[in-house]
Tab-separated table of C-alpha atoms in Angstrom:
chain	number	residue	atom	x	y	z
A	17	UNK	CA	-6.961	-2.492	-1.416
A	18	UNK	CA	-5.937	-3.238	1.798
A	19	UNK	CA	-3.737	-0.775	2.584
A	20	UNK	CA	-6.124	1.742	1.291
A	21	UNK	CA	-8.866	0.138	3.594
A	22	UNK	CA	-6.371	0.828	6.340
A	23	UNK	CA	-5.540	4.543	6.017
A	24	UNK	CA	-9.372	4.936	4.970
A	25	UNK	CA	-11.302	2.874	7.425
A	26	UNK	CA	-9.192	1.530	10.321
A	27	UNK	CA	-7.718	5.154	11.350
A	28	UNK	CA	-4.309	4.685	10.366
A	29	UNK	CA	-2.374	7.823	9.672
A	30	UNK	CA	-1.085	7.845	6.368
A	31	UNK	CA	1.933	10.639	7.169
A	32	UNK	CA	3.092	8.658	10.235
A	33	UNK	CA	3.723	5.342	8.023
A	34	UNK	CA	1.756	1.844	9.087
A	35	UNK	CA	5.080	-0.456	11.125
A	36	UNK	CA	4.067	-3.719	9.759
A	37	UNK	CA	6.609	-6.441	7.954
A	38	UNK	CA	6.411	-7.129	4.163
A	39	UNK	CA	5.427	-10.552	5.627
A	40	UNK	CA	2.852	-9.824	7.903
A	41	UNK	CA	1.425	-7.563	5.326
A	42	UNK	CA	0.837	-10.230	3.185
A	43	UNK	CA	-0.648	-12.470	5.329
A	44	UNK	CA	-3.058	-9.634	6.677
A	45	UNK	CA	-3.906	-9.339	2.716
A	46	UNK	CA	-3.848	-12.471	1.390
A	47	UNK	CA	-1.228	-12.470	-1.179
A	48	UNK	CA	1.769	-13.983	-1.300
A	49	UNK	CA	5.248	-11.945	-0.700
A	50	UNK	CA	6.620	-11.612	-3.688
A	51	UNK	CA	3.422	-10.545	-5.183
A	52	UNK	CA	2.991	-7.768	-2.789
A	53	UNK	CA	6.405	-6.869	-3.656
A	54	UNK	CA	5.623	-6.430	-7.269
A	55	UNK	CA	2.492	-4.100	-6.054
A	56	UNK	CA	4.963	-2.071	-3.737
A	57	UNK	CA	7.148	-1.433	-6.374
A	58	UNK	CA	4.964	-0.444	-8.889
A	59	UNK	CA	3.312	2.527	-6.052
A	60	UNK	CA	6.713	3.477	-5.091
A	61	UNK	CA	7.644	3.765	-8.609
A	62	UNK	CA	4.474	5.776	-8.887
A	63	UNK	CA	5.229	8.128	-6.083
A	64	UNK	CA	2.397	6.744	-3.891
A	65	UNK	CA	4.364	4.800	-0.942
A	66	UNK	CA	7.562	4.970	0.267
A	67	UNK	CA	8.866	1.966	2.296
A	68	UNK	CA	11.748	1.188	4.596
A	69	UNK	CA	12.194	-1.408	6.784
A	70	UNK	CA	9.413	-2.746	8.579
A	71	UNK	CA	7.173	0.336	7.392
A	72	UNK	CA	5.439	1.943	4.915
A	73	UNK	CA	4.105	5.437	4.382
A	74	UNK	CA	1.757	6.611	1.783
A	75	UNK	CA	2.534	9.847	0.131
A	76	UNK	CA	-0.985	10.176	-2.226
A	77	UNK	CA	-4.012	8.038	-0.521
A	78	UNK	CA	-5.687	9.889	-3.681
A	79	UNK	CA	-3.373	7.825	-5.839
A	80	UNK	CA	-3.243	4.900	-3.926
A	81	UNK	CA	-7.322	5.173	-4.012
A	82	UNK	CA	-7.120	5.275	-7.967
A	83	UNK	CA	-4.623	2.188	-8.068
A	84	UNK	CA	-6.897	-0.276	-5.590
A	85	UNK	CA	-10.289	1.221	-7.193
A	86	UNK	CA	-10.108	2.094	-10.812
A	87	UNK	CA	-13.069	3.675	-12.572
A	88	UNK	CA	-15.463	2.201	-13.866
A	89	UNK	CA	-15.620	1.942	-17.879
């Protein structure tokens, strides 16, 4: 959710990638590393992020939208 609040609401731009440590991300989200590794790997699996070092750039923020909000049942 946070990284979708990011590209949605704080004017990030999704093509140009957000430069921001694994580390720091967590911190900024509240999770612990290894959990927000789990997360990263499942969207990259998914085709929704790719990362490199340091960075990560979101290839579908429609995807990434359906994976931080799912619809209601």
């Amino acid at each position: 959710r946070r990284l979708l609040s990011l590209m949605e609401f704080e004017g990030a731009d999704p093509s140009a990638g957000l430069t921001i440590s694994q580390l720091d991300f967590a911190a900024a989200s509240g999770v612990s590393v290894p959990t927000l590794q789990r997360s990263f790997r499942k969207l990259r699996r998914s085709g929704v992020i790719e990362t490199a070092y340091g960075k990560v750039v979101v290839k579908d923020l429609a995807r990434l939208r359906e994976f931080a909000l799912p619809a209601p049942d």
